[in-house]
Amino acid sequence: MILRLVIADGSQTPAVAESVEVADDGAISGWRSVSDGGVGWFAGHLPPGELAEVRALVGAIRAVPPPVPAPPESAEEVLELLATGPVSIAGIADGPGDWPSLAAASRRLLDRLTDFPRAAVAAHHPAPGVARLVHRGTDPVRVDLGDIAVGATSWRGYYELAGDWSGEVEGPGEVEAGPGWTYDIPIGVDGPGSVDGSGSVDGSGGVDGSGSGFESDVVVHLTIDFAILSGTTRVPVRASYTPAVG
Amino acid sequence: MSDLSEAPIPDQQATPDRKSPDVRTPDTAGPGMLPAAGNAALARMLQGAPGGTAALAELVQFGGNAQVARFAGLGDGSAAPPAPGPVAPPAPVNVTVGAHGEEVRDAQIKLSRVQASALPLTEDGRYGPLTASAVRTFQTSAGIAPPTGVLDPVTKTRLDAAFAALPPPARTVLSLGSTGADVGFAQQKLNALGAAPRLTVDAVFDARMLVAVVKYEIGALSRFPTGTVDAAMWADLDKKVKGGFVANEGAGATPVEQNTPSGTATSLAKQVAGTSLHPVTGVGGLTRGPAVEELQQKLNKAGAAPPLKVDGAFGPLTTAALQAFQTGRVPPLAGTGTADKATWDALDAVAPGSTTGAVERQWTEEVGGHVYGMTGANASRYSWEIQKTRMVVTAKITFVGLAPPAAWFGHVESVWNRYMGVETASGKSMPIDFRMVRGAGGDANTVTVSAGKGRANAGQWFAGDKDAANTIPHEFGHLIGLQDEYQLHPGDFVQATGHEPPVGDATGAAVAVTPATIAANLQAAMVARSSANARAASVGAGVKEGAFAQQVVEAYAALATVTVPAAAALPGPPPVPAKPAVPLTGNLLRDLDAALPDDNPRYDTIQVFSYSSGSIMGDPGREKDPHDHGAQPRHIAQFMTILGQALGGTWEAKRR
């Protein structure tokens, strides 16, 4: 192991609980609970160039940094190196210096991790009025879709709030998601019959309410809350879909 | 934001600046301290030794001795509050939708209490449709026709009368061993009147409270101590300290605990010892802007000759004047030409006030048992300028990552630009305007703007945050040095908010196990590093925020401490980082934070054993307190001090 970063924040629901680990041979692996790139397990190999950069940053570290308090509302961030053991880096911002550079690079590795899905599920917005869960990776993952919460926010221009919708879906319960698996959820924010506010989706997939209909000039962001099952553990997760706005 | 809050209304018309008499119940000096006891029992009790019934009986046995009589004669501590100065009666003006200010807030308080509103009104001083509806309901019930929804002079008079006619809270006589909400309210009031040491608001009349009660009886009531909070003492406590009871508010009779004011709120976070509030100015520091203007003003007041042009540019003349000031001190400061902490301290001593300035505040806070802060490069940086008709406070931000959405700048102004400073003697007023601007340089804060949404922190905001109307003003509060007001220890809560900790759930009626058992279970959960077990032992057992939870906190502090062994990282899911060994300290919040993983069960557990306000710096999502909503006067107190230093007089923040 070259480094391991764990970020956790229980003040949010679902809790942020993310990890990334890089091994000596460049293997990168970890878990994402709240992510745009999918939630679940990820594993792959960093290209040699990237691995060399990580090695260089880690190799520059000689000692534990002086403690710096984390900014208010920060998540817990613990970076573990062989040379130092676990070190809290939540107070270390990006900037010049060995530790700021390493901290920033480690955080970026969490995003990089999602390029290597193994058994994960991501959110998509394939068509107006539809939120879709999509399996990513090569391995199956057991998910609990018995109680799905969907949030959809539409933006116009540059982050000008155009609509907001949330709903709860009674899904099929526990299912195994493998390659090619998808699950569509009707949403009421930008499709025919869209509504602002909150709603519910009935078992047939219909959306209660009525609204202004499809608007072509908005960008929709989605969050889909469900759970991933790992043995007897049920882990609440949030798959997000946040395309660029503006 | 609560659905009961009233959003700003376009084209608001400010109500005339009517100077209503200040009807705030004054805080008075606490009970007189007894310098020594004339007999051993009294001495022990007053020193806080466990006394109980036996000690009280012992004291009574000595009743009438000269010492006790002398203590009783020390004074009653209930001296009349300073008489308010002559205040002109308010002009009879209609107040209606769109109005705002203290008078509207006063009406909102009363409308809720006389149950004219549908639900408790958010006391934001904004006269919106909910307030108008409540006025109409009141007018109808009071026989004022037609019901207009306008707070006209007749309606106001009738509303004031209806509020004044509300019955006082029914109080229970309390003595050693008493429990329940009234015990908690008495503890709040004794604290507010200076009980030392502070009483834990745990709703248990124990030996410590007995000491405080006896002290109060002797020092404030000038009576021989009975060890009871009887009707006379309740009357005195209620007269001196408002709040401290549960009132039914709104037509639905929603029970709402009335806050008990206590001391002077200090909402600013704790400044790091040894740091200056002034940025280093001059070579190696800021060479342009408000900090330089402040320096030039103060150098002029300190006698710079020839006087400097106050232009905010640090040039040769300013350098020379600064070096002259430095070397002219006794003993001299190093003539570096750079204003460091020592130089600024000397300047502040000579010239405390200026009409413009910059602040670089290094601070820390403890939230949920964890220390956070803005220090070093992350310090809070802001500036202020007293103009002819207003004071402008500016936080400059270097945004990195995405561009900030335009709406964010309006959110800051919507929440924060609601106050003015009023000079108490002259009545002169000055609106305080807050601005968030883009910029760079050594006097700017740095904020990363990320895509999507997540939980913002002081240094990272999310462009897709649909709750930005609350989030951004909260984070802006940190940029002007304010601390969080959630998940606080009781003492920190009092200091930050100026309220006593709420009594909340006083009895734990829904809890099937004792505080001692819950405390032991919590410690066992920490040893096992199990936040799920901690939540099950507390929230799961029915513990809610308030006095009963504080009994658990006290029981936990009494446990023998142990050390939780170090734990290796767990891959999960969910992943858990490696944790060092944790020697438990008896401080429940800190121990929960240190021993347990940062997850939802830990957060929930800490929540019930701590205190949070409903203000913009608190946690309005969890704490729906209609009385303490949005930005509060306490949050801008630092600028009242600055006004006083610059313009003289005593300034108070009032809604505008």
mmCIF file of N, CA and C in Angstrom, chain B residues 2 20 54-55 57-58 103 191 213 222 313 323 328 358 360 372 400 423 433 438 452 458-459 471 474 493 574 594 607:
data_model
loop_
_atom_site.group_PDB
_atom_site.id
_atom_site.type_symbol
_atom_site.label_atom_id
_atom_site.label_comp_id
_atom_site.label_asym_id
_atom_site.label_seq_id
_atom_site.Cartn_x
_atom_site.Cartn_y
_atom_site.Cartn_z
ATOM 1 N N SER B 2 -37.867 27.241 7.113
ATOM 2 C CA SER B 2 -39.188 26.786 7.499
ATOM 3 C C SER B 2 -40.247 27.347 6.561
ATOM 4 N N SER B 20 -39.491 52.513 20.035
ATOM 5 C CA SER B 20 -40.337 51.950 21.072
ATOM 6 C C SER B 20 -39.545 51.857 22.365
ATOM 7 N N ALA B 54 -29.644 16.997 55.169
ATOM 8 C CA ALA B 54 -28.963 17.058 56.450
ATOM 9 C C ALA B 54 -28.292 18.407 56.643
ATOM 10 N N ALA B 55 -27.638 18.858 55.611
ATOM 11 C CA ALA B 55 -26.957 20.141 55.724
ATOM 12 C C ALA B 55 -27.942 21.275 55.904
ATOM 13 N N ALA B 57 -30.844 21.054 57.286
ATOM 14 C CA ALA B 57 -31.348 20.973 58.657
ATOM 15 C C ALA B 57 -30.332 21.557 59.630
ATOM 16 N N GLU B 58 -29.074 21.263 59.355
ATOM 17 C CA GLU B 58 -28.020 21.794 60.210
ATOM 18 C C GLU B 58 -28.015 23.315 60.163
ATOM 19 N N GLU B 103 -40.735 46.488 15.540
ATOM 20 C CA GLU B 103 -42.157 46.527 15.885
ATOM 21 C C GLU B 103 -42.900 45.333 15.277
ATOM 22 N N ASN B 191 -28.782 30.470 36.775
ATOM 23 C CA ASN B 191 -27.578 30.688 35.956
ATOM 24 C C ASN B 191 -27.571 32.103 35.376
ATOM 25 N N VAL B 213 -29.621 27.837 45.434
ATOM 26 C CA VAL B 213 -30.891 28.378 45.924
ATOM 27 C C VAL B 213 -30.671 29.091 47.259
ATOM 28 N N SER B 222 -32.885 38.264 50.597
ATOM 29 C CA SER B 222 -32.682 38.741 51.973
ATOM 30 C C SER B 222 -33.580 38.006 52.959
ATOM 31 N N ALA B 313 -2.961 53.409 -0.067
ATOM 32 C CA ALA B 313 -1.765 52.976 -0.804
ATOM 33 C C ALA B 313 -0.557 53.116 0.115
ATOM 34 N N GLN B 323 7.505 53.973 10.474
ATOM 35 C CA GLN B 323 8.791 53.771 11.147
ATOM 36 C C GLN B 323 8.970 54.787 12.279
ATOM 37 N N GLY B 328 9.374 55.570 17.859
ATOM 38 C CA GLY B 328 9.032 56.549 18.881
ATOM 39 C C GLY B 328 8.355 55.962 20.103
ATOM 40 N N ALA B 358 -9.586 46.572 8.192
ATOM 41 C CA ALA B 358 -9.600 45.191 7.723
ATOM 42 C C ALA B 358 -9.339 44.273 8.901
ATOM 43 N N GLU B 360 -8.353 40.236 10.003
ATOM 44 C CA GLU B 360 -7.909 38.881 9.674
ATOM 45 C C GLU B 360 -8.016 38.084 10.974
ATOM 46 N N TYR B 372 -12.737 22.669 15.096
ATOM 47 C CA TYR B 372 -12.615 23.188 13.735
ATOM 48 C C TYR B 372 -12.020 24.584 13.825
ATOM 49 N N VAL B 400 -12.255 29.543 -6.696
ATOM 50 C CA VAL B 400 -11.516 28.642 -7.581
ATOM 51 C C VAL B 400 -12.436 27.499 -7.976
ATOM 52 N N GLU B 423 -27.477 54.221 17.910
ATOM 53 C CA GLU B 423 -26.766 54.773 19.058
ATOM 54 C C GLU B 423 -27.799 55.056 20.135
ATOM 55 N N ASP B 433 -24.662 47.068 5.951
ATOM 56 C CA ASP B 433 -24.804 46.290 4.717
ATOM 57 C C ASP B 433 -23.628 45.337 4.564
ATOM 58 N N ARG B 438 -16.215 39.277 -5.408
ATOM 59 C CA ARG B 438 -15.107 38.506 -5.983
ATOM 60 C C ARG B 438 -13.834 39.335 -5.962
ATOM 61 N N GLY B 452 -22.228 19.981 -8.714
ATOM 62 C CA GLY B 452 -23.122 19.110 -7.974
ATOM 63 C C GLY B 452 -23.476 19.678 -6.622
ATOM 64 N N ALA B 458 -16.608 25.757 5.055
ATOM 65 C CA ALA B 458 -16.195 27.145 4.913
ATOM 66 C C ALA B 458 -15.318 27.374 3.686
ATOM 67 N N GLY B 459 -14.677 26.315 3.205
ATOM 68 C CA GLY B 459 -13.775 26.490 2.081
ATOM 69 C C GLY B 459 -14.230 25.836 0.801
ATOM 70 N N THR B 471 -27.379 27.996 2.907
ATOM 71 C CA THR B 471 -25.997 27.534 3.035
ATOM 72 C C THR B 471 -24.993 28.669 2.869
ATOM 73 N N HIS B 474 -24.782 31.113 5.697
ATOM 74 C CA HIS B 474 -24.133 30.475 6.855
ATOM 75 C C HIS B 474 -22.612 30.490 6.682
ATOM 76 N N PHE B 493 -22.904 27.000 24.236
ATOM 77 C CA PHE B 493 -24.197 27.422 23.693
ATOM 78 C C PHE B 493 -24.629 28.743 24.335
ATOM 79 N N PRO B 574 -19.294 0.421 5.049
ATOM 80 C CA PRO B 574 -18.568 1.629 4.691
ATOM 81 C C PRO B 574 -17.153 1.600 5.254
ATOM 82 N N ALA B 594 -14.145 11.271 19.254
ATOM 83 C CA ALA B 594 -12.815 10.672 19.076
ATOM 84 C C ALA B 594 -12.876 9.165 18.879
ATOM 85 N N GLN B 607 -25.939 14.661 18.632
ATOM 86 C CA GLN B 607 -26.995 15.678 18.558
ATOM 87 C C GLN B 607 -27.829 15.735 19.836
#
